[in-house]
Amino acid sequence: MGYAIEGSTGTWEVVVGLEVHAQVISRAKLFSGAATDFGAPPNSQVSFVDAAFPGMLPVINRECVAQAVRTGLGLNAHINFVSRFDRKNYFYADLPAGYQISQYQHPIVGEGKIEIELTDGSTREIGITRLHLEQDAGKSLHDQHPSKTYVDLNRSGVALMEIVSEPDIRSPEEAGAYVRKLRTILRYLGTCDGNMEEGSMRADVNVSVRRHGEPYRTRCEVKNVNSVRFVMQAIEAEAKRQVEVWESGGTVEQETRLFEKGTTRSMRSKEDAHDYRYFPDPDLLPLVLDEAWVAELKAKLPELPDAKKRRFMHDYGLAAYDAGVLVAEQATADYFERVAKGRDAKLAANWVMGDLFAALNRAGRTIVDSPVSAAALGGLLDLMADNTISGRIAKDVFEAMVQTGDDPVAIIEAKGLRQVTDTGAIDAAVASVLAANADKVAEYQAGREKLFGFFVGQVMKAMAGKGNPALVNDALKRKLSAA
Amino acid sequence: MSLEPATIRRIAALARLRVEDAELPVLAAELNGILGWIEQLNEVNVDGIEPLTGAAQMALKMREDVVTDGGYPDKVLANAPERAGDFYAVPKVVE
Amino acid sequence: MAGSSTAISLTDLTIAAARDGLRARHFTARELTEAHLAAIARLNPRLNAFITVTGDRALTQADAADTALSRGDFAPLTGIPLAIKDLFCTEGVRTTAGSHILSPFVPPYESTVSANLLRDGAIFVGKTNMDEFAMGSSNMTSAFGPVVNPWKRRQDADAVLVPGGSSGGSASAVSARLAMGATGTDTGGSIRQPAAFCGIVGMKPTYGRCSRWGVVAFASSLDHPGPFARTTEDCAILLGSMAGHDPKDSTSADLPVADYAAACGRGVKGMRIGVPREYRVDGMQGEIETLWQQGLAWLRDAGAEIVDISLPHTKYALPAYYIVAPAEASSNLARYDGVRFGLRENGTDLRDLYERTRAAGFGAEVRRRILIGTYVLSAGYYDAYYLRAQKVRALILRDFTDAFAQVDALVAPTAPSAAFAQGENMDDPVQMYLNDVFTGPADLAGVPAISVPAGLDANGLPLGLQVIGKPFDEATVFAVGAALERAAGFDALPQIRAGA
Ligand SMILES: [Mg+2]
Ligand SMILES: [Zn+2]
C-alpha cells in the first residue's frame, strides 16, 4: 500500500495536482524589451509596457516562445501550432495593467508526461495537462513600512511557463520527485534555471483527500510554495487539515491557501478574485508556429535525463540507481562522462559519487565550480591504472587536489608519492620488517596466519605507503614461507 | 436579462468602482436599457460561425530576444502619486 | 509678409497650398503658426476645442521648420500647424484622454503616429478636447467641458451645437481654422461623425494601417487613428505621414503605404460603387436621403456604375459594438488605479483606494461602459454576450467581404442627422449610441472609410457622405471621396472661424 493518512475514522488517500510556474530563461521580457536579470535595483528593469502606461502595447519575444516549445517537446507533449493569448482580469498592487496576459483557452503546449523515480526504485508516470506562457507579476514588499506596501515591477512581464499536472500524484514523496524531475528536465533544456530560492520556480499545490475508490472531493490550492521540501510539507499539512475537517463532520471549501510555519491558512487577498473575465487579448494576434521552426528546435534538443540514464546503464554498465544520481544534473552527467571516457566507468562513477561529492559537500561547492576538474580526476584514475600510485595513495592525492587544485602528477612528483615497484627495495624493506619482528614471524609460522596483514602494514609504513601492494604481498609470502 | 441592484454591486466590485446606494436605481435603469437593446443580437443565427476577435487578419509577429528597453526608473516613477525611494507605495496589503 | 490681414488668410489655406507657400517662402512657418495660435487665443474660449495649447513649443518647432525650409530641406509637413487629439501621448506634454483620472499625466514618450508627423516636420499647436476616453458621440462627456461646434443653425442661432464625438475637439479646431489638420481616433465613428457634423473631411484608415502605440486605448480591436483636414487631399497628405508599419504594435500591418494624395486625382471612371440598402433606416433626416441620392448621381456622372448592395447584418453592428467595445474598455481601463500615474483618492486600504480613485476619476459614461463591459465578460454571461457579439462581428465582416467581391467601394451617409444641440439625445444612452449607426460597421470590420462634406441641411448645417473601401485600399476611398468633393463643391463656412 502507498502513502495514506490515518484518520480517526479510517484511511484517507491524498490526491495532488501541481501547477508549477517556471521562469523562462530569456534576456528580455515576454512582451517588452526590458531585462530579466535577478536582483537589479527596484524598478530599474521596467519598461512603460511593464508598468502598463497608457497606450503601451505588447510585442512577443520569439525566444520565450521557443523556450515553451522546447519544454513542451522535452515533456513529450503535444505542441499546439495555433495558440492564443487571453487577458486574466483582476486588481492587485503588483499587477499594473489590471490583467495578466496568459493563455487560457488555447495554450501553446497540450498533454504530455513525466516519469518519476521513487526511493524504492519504482517509477511512475505523471500526466501533464498543459503548459502555457504568461507574464509574471511585480513584487510587493510588505515589510518595509508599517502601513505601506512597496511595489517593484522588475519582475512584471517576465515570461513564465505554467506547467499543470494531472491530479496523478498520491503522496508528498511523489510530489517531491515530480518537482525535482521537472526541474531537472527544465535545466537540461536550458529553459528555466529551476532556482526556487530566487523564485524562478514556484508551485501551486492542489490538494484533496478521499476514501479509497471514491470520486475526487473538493480541493484547495496552496499558492506559491517555493521549495521541494515545502511542497512536501504543505501537502501533508493540508491533507491532514482536510481529513480533520471531513472527520469532524465539516465540509472542505474550495479556496486559496498559503503555507506558513508548517501549516496552511486561508488567503484573504484572494477572497473575491474568482471571476477573472478571461477574453482574447485584442492587442495580440493568434500565435501561429511554423512547422519547420518547431522541427528545427526539436532537432537541436539536448539528450534528456531519461535517455541519458538509459545510455549510462547500457554503455557504462551502471546500476539504475547510480545512473539516476549521475544524470540528475546535466553538469554532473557531463563531468562523469569526461572522467569515464576510455576508463573504467564503474570506478569513475564511484569516485564521482563518493570522494568528489563528499569533497564538494565539505567545501559547499557545486560540480560547476569543483576544485578538481574532470580531466584531473581522470588523470588520477589513469595513475592508478598504470600502477603509478596505489588506491590508498590516490585518496591522499585526491585530497591534495581538492586543497590545491593542482594536477595529480605534479602532486605525486612534489610529494614523491610515486609507487615503488623496484623488487630489490621491496625485498629489503620486507627483510628488515621480518628481522625486527622475529617473535611475530614465529607466531605466524606457528599458524597465526592473520598476522599477514600486520606485516603488510609494517612494510607499507616502512615504505611510506608507496610500495606496490601486489609486489609487497608477493615478497612477504615468499620470505615468510622461506624463513 | 435584467440587472438587479445586487448584480450591479457585484460587477462594480469586480471593476473596483465605488457605487453609492443612491446611484443604483438610475444606473440599473440605464444599464438595463442598454442590455435590453443589445438583446436583439439573439435574433441573429450564429450557428457554426467562428467568433472574430479582431479586424487584423494576420499571424503574430515576434521580436528578437534583445534588451532594448527599461533602465529608466525615474521616468517610470515620475507620474506616481506616491513613491518611496524607487518603489511605488500603496496602503499595506494583507495577503 | 506680416500683418493681421495676412494672418487671416493664412488660416484659410489648405495644407497643400500652405506647403507650397512655405517652400516658395511666401510666408514663414512662424507666421503660419502665429496665425493659428492667434486664432486659438481668440476662439478657443468659445469653442473649448483644446485642452492644452502648446504655443511656445509650437513656435520653437516653427523656427526649426523655417531653418529647415531655408536650407531647402522639405519634409512632407514641414511647417504645417496641426492639432493632436488628447488621446495621443505626447512626450513632455500633458495627455488626459479627456478624463479627470489622467488630468495630471505627462507621458515620457511620443505616440508613433504623432512621432511620424513630427518626423515629417509638422508643428503641434495643442491637444484637442474629446469625449472621455473616446466614449461618446457629442463631446459632452469630456471632463474638460463640452466642445462647441463652430456651425450655427440658421433658424436657431442661439443653440449651441455639439461637434460630434469623440474627436470633437479636433473636428471643431480644423473647421474653425485653429489648425490646418488634426489627428483623431475612430472606434465607432469618432472621426467620421464629427467630421460630418463640422463640415470637414475625416478619414478612418484600415485597422492596422496607423499604429496604436502611444494612443490611450479605448477598445483595442476597434481603435483606428486617422486624420482630419478640410480637403480629401489634405487628409491624404496627413495619412501618408501617419501610416506605416510599427513593430511596437502587434496589430500593425506590414504593408506598403500608397501615394494617397495622388489617388485623390484618380477619378471614378469605370468603378463599381455599391449602395448598401440596409443604410436606409427609420428616422433618418429626409435631406440626408436626398443628399445620398445626389452623391450617387454625381458619381454616375463621373463615370461610375452604381450597384445595389446588401449588408444584411448592418442592424446588428451597433449592439455588437456595444458589447465588444465596453468589454475591451473594462479591461483597458483597469490600469487607471491610482498607483503609477494619474489621479489618486486615498482610501482606508488598497481596495478602497482603487474604488474611490476610479469612482472620482471616471465620468458617468465611462463608468457605465466599464460596468457593461465587466458584466458581459463575467462568469455565466460571456457566451451569451461577448462570444455572440464576436460571431456577429464575423458576420458583419463577411457582409463587407461579400460586397467587395462585387464593388470597389460603398457610399452611404455618415450620420443619420446633422449636428444636434448640447443637451439633446442626452437622457437615453441608447439614443446617443444610434448616432454611430452608419459608422460602427466599418470599425467592426476594420475597413477604411472617409467622410466628406457634401451639402447643407435646411438649417444650413453640413452633412457628410461616407465612402467605405476594401481593407488596405485607402487609395480607392480617397479617389471616390475626392470625386464627391469635386462634384459637391462644398464651400460653406462655419460661423465661428478664424478671420470671420
Ligand atoms: Mg494557480
Ligand atoms: Zn499562472
mmCIF file of C-alpha atoms in Angstrom, chain A residues 223-403:
data_model
loop_
_atom_site.group_PDB
_atom_site.id
_atom_site.type_symbol
_atom_site.label_atom_id
_atom_site.label_comp_id
_atom_site.label_asym_id
_atom_site.label_seq_id
_atom_site.Cartn_x
_atom_site.Cartn_y
_atom_site.Cartn_z
ATOM 1 C CA LYS A 223 -0.205 29.073 -3.511
ATOM 2 C CA ASN A 224 3.399 29.915 -4.271
ATOM 3 C CA VAL A 225 5.268 27.185 -2.428
ATOM 4 C CA ASN A 226 8.946 27.812 -3.051
ATOM 5 C CA SER A 227 10.936 24.663 -2.234
ATOM 6 C CA VAL A 228 10.660 20.937 -2.798
ATOM 7 C CA ARG A 229 10.654 20.387 0.949
ATOM 8 C CA PHE A 230 7.843 22.889 1.466
ATOM 9 C CA VAL A 231 5.806 21.301 -1.325
ATOM 10 C CA MET A 232 6.006 18.003 0.518
ATOM 11 C CA GLN A 233 5.273 19.563 3.893
ATOM 12 C CA ALA A 234 2.391 21.643 2.530
ATOM 13 C CA ILE A 235 0.729 18.539 1.088
ATOM 14 C CA GLU A 236 0.999 16.690 4.352
ATOM 15 C CA ALA A 237 -0.251 19.626 6.417
ATOM 16 C CA GLU A 238 -3.115 20.435 4.074
ATOM 17 C CA ALA A 239 -4.184 16.795 3.691
ATOM 18 C CA LYS A 240 -4.237 16.357 7.469
ATOM 19 C CA ARG A 241 -6.267 19.534 7.858
ATOM 20 C CA GLN A 242 -8.798 18.333 5.307
ATOM 21 C CA VAL A 243 -9.063 14.900 6.929
ATOM 22 C CA GLU A 244 -9.816 16.611 10.224
ATOM 23 C CA VAL A 245 -12.460 18.806 8.598
ATOM 24 C CA TRP A 246 -14.192 15.837 6.960
ATOM 25 C CA GLU A 247 -13.931 13.609 10.017
ATOM 26 C CA SER A 248 -15.383 16.245 12.294
ATOM 27 C CA GLY A 249 -18.448 16.405 10.041
ATOM 28 C CA GLY A 250 -17.404 19.578 8.234
ATOM 29 C CA THR A 251 -17.003 20.365 4.557
ATOM 30 C CA VAL A 252 -13.806 21.444 2.819
ATOM 31 C CA GLU A 253 -14.404 24.705 0.929
ATOM 32 C CA GLN A 254 -12.606 25.299 -2.351
ATOM 33 C CA GLU A 255 -10.229 28.159 -1.607
ATOM 34 C CA THR A 256 -6.748 29.535 -1.994
ATOM 35 C CA ARG A 257 -4.392 28.980 0.930
ATOM 36 C CA LEU A 258 -0.890 29.927 1.974
ATOM 37 C CA PHE A 259 1.728 27.611 3.504
ATOM 38 C CA GLU A 260 3.388 29.199 6.531
ATOM 39 C CA LYS A 261 5.229 27.814 9.534
ATOM 40 C CA GLY A 262 4.265 24.240 8.824
ATOM 41 C CA THR A 263 0.539 24.853 8.324
ATOM 42 C CA THR A 264 -1.757 26.289 5.678
ATOM 43 C CA ARG A 265 -4.114 29.219 6.124
ATOM 44 C CA SER A 266 -6.800 30.886 4.051
ATOM 45 C CA MET A 267 -5.601 33.787 1.846
ATOM 46 C CA ARG A 268 -7.583 36.941 2.476
ATOM 47 C CA SER A 269 -6.428 38.935 -0.511
ATOM 48 C CA LYS A 270 -7.800 36.431 -2.999
ATOM 49 C CA GLU A 271 -11.252 36.276 -1.487
ATOM 50 C CA ASP A 272 -13.224 37.685 -4.385
ATOM 51 C CA ALA A 273 -10.828 37.216 -7.253
ATOM 52 C CA HIS A 274 -12.767 34.307 -8.633
ATOM 53 C CA ASP A 275 -14.256 35.962 -11.700
ATOM 54 C CA TYR A 276 -11.281 36.614 -13.956
ATOM 55 C CA ARG A 277 -13.322 37.602 -17.018
ATOM 56 C CA TYR A 278 -10.886 35.954 -19.426
ATOM 57 C CA PHE A 279 -11.138 37.132 -23.019
ATOM 58 C CA PRO A 280 -8.778 37.101 -26.014
ATOM 59 C CA ASP A 281 -6.229 39.913 -25.738
ATOM 60 C CA PRO A 282 -7.149 42.286 -28.581
ATOM 61 C CA ASP A 283 -3.609 43.709 -28.620
ATOM 62 C CA LEU A 284 -2.242 40.379 -29.789
ATOM 63 C CA LEU A 285 -2.986 38.074 -32.693
ATOM 64 C CA PRO A 286 -3.082 34.278 -32.743
ATOM 65 C CA LEU A 287 0.370 32.759 -32.234
ATOM 66 C CA VAL A 288 0.984 30.535 -35.245
ATOM 67 C CA LEU A 289 4.083 28.340 -35.132
ATOM 68 C CA ASP A 290 5.992 27.478 -38.250
ATOM 69 C CA GLU A 291 6.346 23.708 -38.562
ATOM 70 C CA ALA A 292 9.879 23.896 -39.904
ATOM 71 C CA TRP A 293 10.884 26.116 -36.993
ATOM 72 C CA VAL A 294 9.467 23.665 -34.463
ATOM 73 C CA ALA A 295 11.244 20.802 -36.247
ATOM 74 C CA GLU A 296 14.500 22.743 -36.042
ATOM 75 C CA LEU A 297 14.019 23.340 -32.310
ATOM 76 C CA LYS A 298 13.329 19.638 -31.884
ATOM 77 C CA ALA A 299 16.433 18.627 -33.795
ATOM 78 C CA LYS A 300 18.567 20.809 -31.536
ATOM 79 C CA LEU A 301 17.198 19.489 -28.238
ATOM 80 C CA PRO A 302 19.858 18.113 -25.909
ATOM 81 C CA GLU A 303 19.822 14.492 -24.686
ATOM 82 C CA LEU A 304 17.319 14.485 -21.817
ATOM 83 C CA PRO A 305 17.778 12.794 -18.425
ATOM 84 C CA ASP A 306 15.701 9.666 -19.122
ATOM 85 C CA ALA A 307 17.577 8.943 -22.342
ATOM 86 C CA LYS A 308 20.899 9.714 -20.741
ATOM 87 C CA LYS A 309 20.160 7.390 -17.849
ATOM 88 C CA ARG A 310 19.326 4.561 -20.216
ATOM 89 C CA ARG A 311 22.532 5.213 -22.134
ATOM 90 C CA PHE A 312 24.655 5.282 -18.962
ATOM 91 C CA MET A 313 23.204 1.938 -17.910
ATOM 92 C CA HIS A 314 23.730 0.449 -21.332
ATOM 93 C CA ASP A 315 27.068 1.974 -22.341
ATOM 94 C CA TYR A 316 28.792 2.151 -18.971
ATOM 95 C CA GLY A 317 27.123 -0.795 -17.261
ATOM 96 C CA LEU A 318 25.958 1.371 -14.377
ATOM 97 C CA ALA A 319 23.203 0.345 -11.985
ATOM 98 C CA ALA A 320 19.896 2.190 -12.345
ATOM 99 C CA TYR A 321 20.373 3.989 -9.054
ATOM 100 C CA ASP A 322 23.897 5.206 -9.911
ATOM 101 C CA ALA A 323 22.863 6.261 -13.393
ATOM 102 C CA GLY A 324 19.911 8.134 -11.892
ATOM 103 C CA VAL A 325 22.154 10.024 -9.466
ATOM 104 C CA LEU A 326 24.623 10.946 -12.185
ATOM 105 C CA VAL A 327 22.022 12.313 -14.623
ATOM 106 C CA ALA A 328 20.114 14.384 -12.050
ATOM 107 C CA GLU A 329 22.213 17.380 -13.008
ATOM 108 C CA GLN A 330 23.465 17.808 -16.514
ATOM 109 C CA ALA A 331 26.753 19.195 -15.222
ATOM 110 C CA THR A 332 27.295 16.038 -13.127
ATOM 111 C CA ALA A 333 26.486 13.805 -16.071
ATOM 112 C CA ASP A 334 28.886 15.725 -18.303
ATOM 113 C CA TYR A 335 31.585 15.613 -15.641
ATOM 114 C CA PHE A 336 31.127 11.899 -15.183
ATOM 115 C CA GLU A 337 31.312 11.257 -18.893
ATOM 116 C CA ARG A 338 34.502 13.218 -19.200
ATOM 117 C CA VAL A 339 36.038 11.126 -16.377
ATOM 118 C CA ALA A 340 34.658 7.826 -17.665
ATOM 119 C CA LYS A 341 35.561 8.210 -21.302
ATOM 120 C CA GLY A 342 38.128 5.489 -22.130
ATOM 121 C CA ARG A 343 38.463 4.431 -18.480
ATOM 122 C CA ASP A 344 36.858 2.051 -16.020
ATOM 123 C CA ALA A 345 33.348 3.603 -15.939
ATOM 124 C CA LYS A 346 32.274 1.970 -12.719
ATOM 125 C CA LEU A 347 35.410 3.170 -10.972
ATOM 126 C CA ALA A 348 34.770 6.630 -12.400
ATOM 127 C CA ALA A 349 31.184 6.560 -11.097
ATOM 128 C CA ASN A 350 32.394 5.529 -7.651
ATOM 129 C CA TRP A 351 34.931 8.341 -7.497
ATOM 130 C CA VAL A 352 32.432 10.963 -8.687
ATOM 131 C CA MET A 353 29.618 9.861 -6.412
ATOM 132 C CA GLY A 354 31.919 9.068 -3.480
ATOM 133 C CA ASP A 355 35.039 11.159 -2.994
ATOM 134 C CA LEU A 356 34.109 14.030 -5.292
ATOM 135 C CA PHE A 357 30.562 14.519 -3.935
ATOM 136 C CA ALA A 358 31.893 14.332 -0.365
ATOM 137 C CA ALA A 359 34.584 16.895 -1.102
ATOM 138 C CA LEU A 360 32.111 19.259 -2.809
ATOM 139 C CA ASN A 361 29.772 18.871 0.120
ATOM 140 C CA ARG A 362 32.512 19.746 2.600
ATOM 141 C CA ALA A 363 33.536 22.747 0.552
ATOM 142 C CA GLY A 364 29.943 23.868 -0.034
ATOM 143 C CA ARG A 365 30.575 23.879 -3.768
ATOM 144 C CA THR A 366 28.807 22.526 -6.814
ATOM 145 C CA ILE A 367 30.240 20.472 -9.587
ATOM 146 C CA VAL A 368 30.410 23.500 -11.862
ATOM 147 C CA ASP A 369 32.953 25.160 -9.595
ATOM 148 C CA SER A 370 34.608 21.935 -8.488
ATOM 149 C CA PRO A 371 38.234 22.409 -7.413
ATOM 150 C CA VAL A 372 39.028 19.137 -9.184
ATOM 151 C CA SER A 373 38.390 19.191 -12.904
ATOM 152 C CA ALA A 374 37.097 16.141 -14.740
ATOM 153 C CA ALA A 375 40.405 15.949 -16.616
ATOM 154 C CA ALA A 376 42.347 15.959 -13.349
ATOM 155 C CA LEU A 377 40.191 13.246 -11.803
ATOM 156 C CA GLY A 378 40.540 11.223 -14.998
ATOM 157 C CA GLY A 379 44.297 11.667 -14.750
ATOM 158 C CA LEU A 380 44.216 10.359 -11.204
ATOM 159 C CA LEU A 381 42.342 7.262 -12.395
ATOM 160 C CA ASP A 382 44.970 6.751 -15.095
ATOM 161 C CA LEU A 383 47.748 6.897 -12.500
ATOM 162 C CA MET A 384 46.038 4.108 -10.584
ATOM 163 C CA ALA A 385 45.512 2.087 -13.732
ATOM 164 C CA ASP A 386 49.189 2.183 -14.703
ATOM 165 C CA ASN A 387 50.296 1.437 -11.126
ATOM 166 C CA THR A 388 51.983 4.796 -10.670
ATOM 167 C CA ILE A 389 50.112 5.047 -7.385
ATOM 168 C CA SER A 390 48.007 2.732 -5.309
ATOM 169 C CA GLY A 391 44.334 3.231 -4.494
ATOM 170 C CA ARG A 392 45.412 4.220 -0.983
ATOM 171 C CA ILE A 393 47.793 6.879 -2.180
ATOM 172 C CA ALA A 394 45.153 8.022 -4.685
ATOM 173 C CA LYS A 395 42.913 9.067 -1.795
ATOM 174 C CA ASP A 396 45.704 11.272 -0.423
ATOM 175 C CA VAL A 397 46.498 12.688 -3.838
ATOM 176 C CA PHE A 398 42.800 13.482 -4.344
ATOM 177 C CA GLU A 399 42.689 15.347 -1.036
ATOM 178 C CA ALA A 400 45.686 17.384 -2.137
ATOM 179 C CA MET A 401 43.962 18.061 -5.456
ATOM 180 C CA VAL A 402 40.890 19.353 -3.587
ATOM 181 C CA GLN A 403 43.045 21.620 -1.421
#
